């Protein structure tokens, strides 16, 4: 099925996923093969060798492109492999303007790997459009944004960033991992490349690592060339698991949003919670912008607790339904302490996060059980 005129969840279930022609199987098969028999020398079926292409991967790519509203998508072995391919399109001397609070692995990759090959990067608060304009130079090829951000859930103005990037002959990359295309479509706001860690909400079940770039056909061809030359492909089973997850993205995201909104509102009233970050709260500094550029406000909530780092650690270790773990976007709820876990590498820099901050990836369990779990952990952990 092509995607003309259909709604989001119809596309998620059908695009790239016509019944398999020989048997009528309604689910795209896992083409667990490394090579494809060719009818004649110099002729093939569209598939030759599974690094270059695999039909299960193709199905996922067609589906993700339809969901993001781009001409094409290229899927990778991880989100960071997808980002690596984007940086490899650059040449020595090229410059990237990057959000100063991007995903830590993104920063580590550009700062510790790609700068060794002559790529230059400037970290900027992308919430300050004047600072972004001031950071642009004739060598700037990419502006790299991530919204909502991690773990403070700051909201960036994608349309404003796209305008600045384009004025300077650069392209806007939007990491849409936290929002997903169900809640935010960066293409419609002017972004040129959309990057995903499909490990998170798109896969949605904490059982697969993957990545994707959704973009125009010409850029996708360049990325596919680089991927075939470098080799960071997803296996067919990983592509299949991700595609299986994507089918339910819409219903999952609605439930993640419902539960997160309930929990954020409840935390904001809790006597032992000193601040809550959730763009869905009317008092949140990003609320107005998020209401404009997102359909809903997502499943991530961060908050600070009374009693400092010890209380925060005790809450993180005290929940039972919220597993203490890194990552996010699965059906099960997770809690983590960014200062000591995901964001330890930025301690002592301007990006250091508050020591009493906790981050929730709110799952799709029954919300009353989640509230009771948090309530007990907060009661047990914080001083009277
Ligand atoms: C997890 C994550 C990545 C990296 O993706 P991997 O699949 O872990 O390689 C990039 N960006 C964001 C926002 C992420 O959450």
Coordinates of C-alpha atoms and ligand atoms in Angstrom, one line a residue:
X1 CA 0.0 0.0 0.0
X2 CA 1.2 3.5 -0.7
X3 CA 0.5 6.1 2.0
X4 CA -1.7 8.6 0.0
X5 CA -4.5 9.9 2.2
X6 CA -4.4 7.4 5.0
X7 CA -4.3 8.1 8.7
X8 CA -1.2 7.6 10.9
X9 CA -2.1 4.2 12.4
X10 CA -3.3 2.9 9.0
X11 CA 0.1 3.7 7.6
X12 CA 1.8 2.2 10.6
X13 CA 0.1 -1.1 10.0
X14 CA 0.0 -1.2 6.2
X15 CA 2.7 0.8 4.4
X16 CA 5.5 -1.5 3.1
X17 CA 3.5 -4.4 4.5
X18 CA 1.3 -5.9 1.7
X19 CA 0.6 -9.6 2.1
X20 CA 3.6 -11.7 0.9
X21 CA 2.7 -12.6 -2.7
X22 CA 3.6 -16.3 -2.8
X23 CA 1.7 -17.5 0.4
X24 CA -0.5 -14.5 1.4
X25 CA 1.3 -14.3 4.8
X26 CA -0.2 -11.1 6.3
X27 CA 3.0 -10.3 8.3
X28 CA 6.2 -9.4 6.5
X29 CA 8.5 -12.4 6.8
X30 CA 11.8 -12.4 8.5
X31 CA 14.0 -12.8 5.4
X32 CA 16.8 -14.6 7.4
X33 CA 19.2 -15.0 4.5
X34 CA 22.5 -13.5 3.6
X35 CA 22.2 -13.8 -0.2
X36 CA 19.6 -14.0 -2.9
X37 CA 19.7 -16.3 -5.9
X38 CA 20.0 -14.4 -9.2
X39 CA 18.0 -15.5 -12.3
X40 CA 20.8 -14.7 -14.8
X41 CA 24.4 -13.3 -14.6
X42 CA 24.0 -9.6 -14.2
X43 CA 20.3 -9.7 -13.3
X44 CA 18.8 -9.8 -9.9
X45 CA 15.5 -9.6 -8.0
X46 CA 16.3 -6.2 -6.5
X47 CA 18.2 -8.0 -3.7
X48 CA 21.7 -9.4 -4.1
X49 CA 23.5 -9.5 -0.7
X50 CA 21.9 -8.7 2.7
X51 CA 24.3 -6.0 3.7
X52 CA 23.1 -4.0 0.7
X53 CA 19.4 -4.8 1.2
X54 CA 17.0 -7.1 2.8
X55 CA 13.2 -7.2 2.2
X56 CA 12.3 -7.1 6.0
X57 CA 14.5 -4.0 6.3
X58 CA 12.9 -2.5 3.2
X59 CA 9.4 -2.9 4.7
X60 CA 10.5 -1.1 7.9
X61 CA 12.1 1.7 5.9
X62 CA 9.0 2.3 3.7
X63 CA 6.8 2.4 6.8
X64 CA 9.0 4.8 8.7
X65 CA 9.3 7.2 5.7
X66 CA 5.5 7.2 5.5
X67 CA 5.1 8.0 9.2
X68 CA 7.6 10.9 9.1
X69 CA 6.3 12.2 5.8
X70 CA 9.7 11.9 4.0
X71 CA 10.5 10.4 0.6
X72 CA 12.7 7.7 2.1
X73 CA 14.2 6.2 5.2
X74 CA 17.4 4.2 5.9
X75 CA 17.5 1.8 8.9
X76 CA 20.7 1.1 10.9
X77 CA 22.0 -1.2 13.6
X78 CA 21.5 1.5 16.2
X79 CA 20.6 5.1 16.6
X80 CA 24.3 6.0 16.9
X81 CA 25.1 4.1 13.7
X82 CA 22.4 6.2 12.0
X83 CA 24.0 9.4 13.3
X84 CA 27.5 8.2 12.3
X85 CA 26.3 7.9 8.7
X86 CA 25.0 11.4 8.7
X87 CA 28.3 12.8 10.0
X88 CA 30.1 10.8 7.3
X89 CA 28.4 12.9 4.7
X90 CA 30.5 15.8 5.9
X91 CA 34.1 16.6 4.9
X92 CA 37.1 17.9 6.9
X93 CA 36.5 21.6 7.8
X94 CA 32.7 21.2 7.8
X95 CA 31.0 22.6 10.9
X96 CA 28.1 21.4 13.0
X97 CA 26.0 23.6 15.4
X98 CA 24.7 21.2 18.0
X99 CA 22.3 21.5 20.9
X100 CA 24.3 21.8 24.1
X101 CA 22.2 19.2 25.8
X102 CA 22.0 16.5 23.1
X103 CA 22.0 12.8 23.9
X104 CA 25.4 12.1 25.5
X105 CA 26.3 9.4 22.9
X106 CA 25.7 11.9 20.1
X107 CA 28.0 14.4 21.7
X108 CA 30.7 11.7 22.5
X109 CA 30.6 10.5 18.9
X110 CA 31.1 13.9 17.3
X111 CA 33.5 15.3 19.9
X112 CA 35.6 12.2 20.3
X113 CA 35.4 10.4 16.9
X114 CA 34.4 12.8 14.1
X115 CA 36.5 15.8 15.2
X116 CA 39.6 13.6 14.8
X117 CA 38.8 13.6 11.1
X118 CA 38.4 17.4 10.8
X119 CA 34.7 17.9 11.6
X120 CA 34.1 21.0 13.8
X121 CA 31.4 21.3 16.3
X122 CA 30.0 24.1 18.4
X123 CA 27.6 23.4 21.3
X124 CA 24.9 26.1 21.6
X125 CA 21.7 26.5 23.6
X126 CA 19.4 26.0 20.7
X127 CA 16.6 27.6 22.7
X128 CA 18.3 30.9 22.0
X129 CA 17.8 31.6 18.3
X130 CA 20.1 34.7 18.4
X131 CA 22.9 32.5 19.8
X132 CA 22.2 29.9 17.0
X133 CA 22.4 32.6 14.3
X134 CA 25.7 33.9 15.9
X135 CA 27.2 30.4 15.8
X136 CA 26.6 29.9 12.1
X137 CA 29.5 30.2 9.8
X138 CA 30.0 29.6 6.0
X139 CA 31.4 26.2 6.9
X140 CA 28.2 25.2 8.9
X141 CA 26.5 22.3 7.2
X142 CA 24.2 20.9 9.9
X143 CA 22.2 22.3 12.8
X144 CA 21.5 19.3 15.1
X145 CA 18.4 19.6 17.4
X146 CA 16.8 17.2 19.8
X147 CA 13.3 18.0 21.2
X148 CA 12.1 17.3 23.8
X149 CA 15.6 17.2 25.3
X150 CA 17.0 14.7 27.8
X151 CA 16.6 14.7 30.8
X152 CA 15.3 18.2 31.3
X153 CA 12.6 17.9 28.5
X154 CA 13.3 21.4 27.1
X155 CA 11.4 22.2 23.9
X156 CA 13.2 23.6 20.8
X157 CA 11.5 25.7 18.1
X158 CA 12.1 23.4 15.1
X159 CA 10.6 25.9 12.5
X160 CA 12.8 28.7 13.9
X161 CA 15.9 26.5 13.7
X162 CA 15.1 25.4 10.2
X163 CA 14.7 29.0 9.0
X164 CA 18.2 29.9 10.5
X165 CA 19.8 26.8 9.1
X166 CA 18.4 27.3 5.6
X167 CA 19.3 31.0 5.6
X168 CA 22.9 29.9 6.0
X169 CA 22.9 27.1 3.5
X170 CA 22.9 24.4 6.2
X171 CA 20.4 21.6 6.9
X172 CA 18.4 20.9 10.1
X173 CA 18.7 17.5 11.7
X174 CA 16.0 16.7 14.2
X175 CA 16.4 13.8 16.6
X176 CA 12.8 12.8 17.0
X177 CA 13.4 9.8 19.4
X178 CA 11.5 11.3 22.4
X179 CA 8.5 12.6 20.5
X180 CA 8.1 10.0 17.7
X181 CA 6.3 10.9 14.4
X182 CA 3.0 10.3 16.2
X183 CA 3.5 13.4 18.3
X184 CA 5.7 15.5 16.2
X185 CA 6.6 15.7 12.5
X186 CA 9.8 17.7 12.0
X187 CA 9.5 17.5 8.2
X188 CA 6.4 19.7 8.3
X189 CA 8.4 22.2 10.4
X190 CA 11.3 22.4 7.9
X191 CA 13.7 19.7 9.2
X192 CA 15.8 18.0 6.4
X193 CA 16.9 14.9 8.2
X194 CA 15.1 13.1 11.0
X195 CA 17.1 10.7 13.1
X196 CA 15.7 8.0 15.4
X197 CA 16.9 5.6 18.0
X198 CA 14.2 3.0 17.1
X199 CA 15.4 1.2 20.3
X200 CA 13.0 3.5 22.2
X201 CA 9.3 4.2 21.4
X202 CA 9.3 2.9 17.8
X203 CA 10.4 -0.6 18.8
X204 CA 8.6 0.1 22.1
X205 CA 9.2 -3.2 23.9
X206 CA 12.8 -2.8 25.1
X207 CA 13.8 -5.9 23.1
X208 CA 15.8 -4.5 20.2
X209 CA 18.5 -1.9 19.4
X210 CA 18.1 0.1 16.1
X211 CA 18.2 3.4 14.3
X212 CA 16.9 5.2 11.3
X213 CA 17.3 8.4 9.2
X214 CA 14.2 9.7 7.4
X215 CA 15.0 12.2 4.6
X216 CA 14.7 13.0 0.9
X217 CA 15.4 10.4 -1.7
X218 CA 18.8 11.8 -2.7
X219 CA 20.2 12.1 0.8
X220 CA 18.8 8.6 1.6
X221 CA 20.7 7.2 -1.4
X222 CA 24.0 8.8 -0.1
X223 CA 23.3 7.3 3.4
X224 CA 22.5 3.9 1.9
X225 CA 25.8 4.1 -0.1
X226 CA 27.7 4.9 3.1
X227 CA 25.9 2.2 5.0
X228 CA 26.7 -0.5 2.4
X229 CA 30.3 0.7 2.4
X230 CA 30.7 0.8 6.2
X231 CA 28.3 -2.0 7.2
X232 CA 26.2 -0.9 10.2
X233 CA 23.0 -2.7 9.0
X234 CA 20.2 -4.0 11.2
X235 CA 19.6 -7.8 11.0
X236 CA 16.3 -9.0 9.6
X237 CA 14.9 -10.1 13.0
X238 CA 15.7 -6.7 14.5
X239 CA 14.0 -5.0 11.6
X240 CA 11.0 -7.3 12.0
X241 CA 10.7 -6.6 15.8
X242 CA 10.9 -2.9 15.1
X243 CA 8.2 -3.1 12.5
X244 CA 6.0 -5.2 14.8
X245 CA 6.4 -2.4 17.5
X246 CA 5.6 0.4 15.0
X247 CA 2.2 -1.1 14.3
X248 CA 1.0 -0.1 17.8
X249 CA 2.9 3.2 18.1
X250 CA -0.3 5.3 18.0
X251 CA -2.2 3.4 20.8
X252 CA 1.0 3.1 22.9
X253 CA 1.8 6.8 22.6
X254 CA -1.7 7.8 23.6
X255 CA -1.4 5.7 26.7
X256 CA 2.1 6.9 27.5
X257 CA 0.9 10.5 27.2
X258 CA -2.2 9.8 29.4
X259 CA -0.2 8.2 32.1
X260 CA 2.6 10.7 32.0
X261 CA 0.2 13.6 32.2
X262 CA -1.5 12.1 35.2
X263 CA 1.8 11.4 36.9
X264 CA 3.3 14.8 36.2
X265 CA 0.2 16.5 37.6
X266 CA 0.2 14.3 40.7
X267 CA 4.0 14.9 41.3
X268 CA 3.5 18.7 41.0
X269 CA 1.1 18.4 44.0
X270 CA 3.3 16.1 46.0
X271 CA 4.8 17.7 49.2
X272 CA 8.1 15.9 48.7
X273 CA 8.6 16.9 45.1
X274 CA 10.3 20.3 44.6
X275 CA 9.9 20.6 40.8
X276 CA 8.5 18.7 37.8
X277 CA 9.6 19.0 34.2
X278 CA 6.8 18.0 31.7
X279 CA 5.9 20.0 28.7
X280 CA 2.3 19.1 29.2
X281 CA 2.1 21.1 32.4
X282 CA 0.6 24.6 31.8
X283 CA 3.4 26.0 34.0
X284 CA 6.3 24.4 32.1
X285 CA 8.5 26.9 30.2
X286 CA 8.2 24.8 27.1
X287 CA 4.4 24.3 27.2
X288 CA 3.3 26.9 24.7
X289 CA 5.9 25.9 22.1
X290 CA 5.2 22.2 22.7
X291 CA 1.4 22.8 22.3
X292 CA 2.1 24.4 18.9
X293 CA 4.5 21.8 17.4
X294 CA 3.5 18.6 19.1
X295 CA 0.2 16.7 19.0
X296 CA 0.6 15.7 22.7
X297 CA 3.4 15.9 25.3
X298 CA 5.0 12.5 25.4
X299 CA 5.8 9.9 28.0
X300 CA 8.9 11.3 29.7
X301 CA 8.7 13.1 33.1
X302 CA 11.6 14.5 35.2
X303 CA 11.3 15.7 38.8
X304 CA 13.4 16.8 41.7
X305 CA 12.9 15.6 45.3
X306 CA 13.2 17.1 48.7
X307 CA 16.3 15.7 50.5
X308 CA 19.0 16.0 47.8
X309 CA 21.0 13.2 46.1
X310 CA 20.4 10.6 48.9
X311 CA 16.7 11.0 48.7
X312 CA 16.7 10.8 44.9
X313 CA 18.8 7.6 45.0
X314 CA 16.5 6.1 47.6
X315 CA 13.4 6.9 45.4
X316 CA 15.1 5.4 42.3
X317 CA 16.0 2.2 44.3
X318 CA 12.6 2.1 46.1
X319 CA 10.1 1.7 43.3
X320 CA 9.1 -1.8 42.3
X321 CA 7.0 -1.3 39.1
X322 CA 9.3 1.4 37.8
X323 CA 12.5 -0.6 37.1
X324 CA 15.8 1.1 37.8
X325 CA 17.3 1.2 34.3
X326 CA 18.7 3.4 31.5
X327 CA 16.9 3.6 28.2
X328 CA 13.2 4.6 27.7
X329 CA 10.2 4.2 25.5
X330 CA 9.1 0.7 26.3
X331 CA 5.8 -0.5 27.6
X332 CA 7.2 -1.0 31.1
X333 CA 7.9 2.0 33.3
X334 CA 11.6 2.9 34.1
X335 CA 13.2 5.3 36.6
X336 CA 16.8 6.5 36.6
X337 CA 19.1 9.0 38.3
X338 CA 20.6 11.0 35.4
X339 CA 23.3 12.6 37.4
X340 CA 24.9 9.2 38.3
X341 CA 23.6 7.1 35.5
X342 CA 22.9 8.4 31.9
X343 CA 24.5 11.8 32.4
X344 CA 27.6 11.0 34.6
X345 CA 29.9 12.1 31.8
X346 CA 28.7 15.7 31.9
X347 CA 29.4 16.1 35.6
X348 CA 31.4 19.3 36.2
X349 CA 30.4 20.8 32.9
X350 CA 27.7 23.4 32.2
X351 CA 25.5 20.4 31.2
X352 CA 25.6 18.9 34.7
X353 CA 22.1 18.0 35.8
X354 CA 20.8 18.5 39.3
X355 CA 21.8 15.8 41.8
X356 CA 18.3 15.5 43.1
X357 CA 16.8 14.9 39.6
X358 CA 15.0 11.7 38.6
X359 CA 13.8 10.8 35.2
X360 CA 10.8 8.6 34.5
X361 CA 10.0 6.7 31.3
X362 CA 6.3 6.3 32.0
X363 CA 5.0 3.0 30.7
X364 CA 1.6 1.9 29.7
X365 CA 0.7 0.0 32.9
X366 CA -2.5 0.9 34.9
X367 CA -1.8 4.4 36.1
X368 CA -3.2 3.9 39.6
X369 CA -0.5 1.2 40.2
X370 CA 2.2 3.5 39.0
X371 CA 1.0 6.4 41.3
X372 CA 0.9 4.0 44.3
X373 CA 4.4 2.8 43.5
X374 CA 5.8 6.3 43.3
X375 CA 3.9 7.4 46.4
X376 CA 5.3 4.6 48.5
X377 CA 8.9 5.1 47.2
X378 CA 8.7 8.9 47.9
X379 CA 7.3 8.3 51.4
X380 CA 10.0 5.8 52.3
X381 CA 12.8 7.8 50.9
X382 CA 12.4 11.4 51.9
X383 CA 12.8 13.0 55.3
X384 CA 9.6 13.7 57.3
Ligands
LIG1 C1 19.1 6.3 22.8 C2 19.2 7.5 22.0 C3 20.1 7.7 20.9 C4 21.1 6.6 20.6 O1 20.5 5.5 20.0 P1 21.0 3.9 20.2 O2 19.9 3.2 19.6 O3 21.2 3.7 21.7 O4 22.3 3.9 19.5 C5 20.1 8.9 20.2 N1 19.3 9.9 20.5 C6 18.4 9.8 21.6 C7 17.6 11.0 21.9 C8 18.4 8.6 22.3 O5 17.5 8.6 23.3

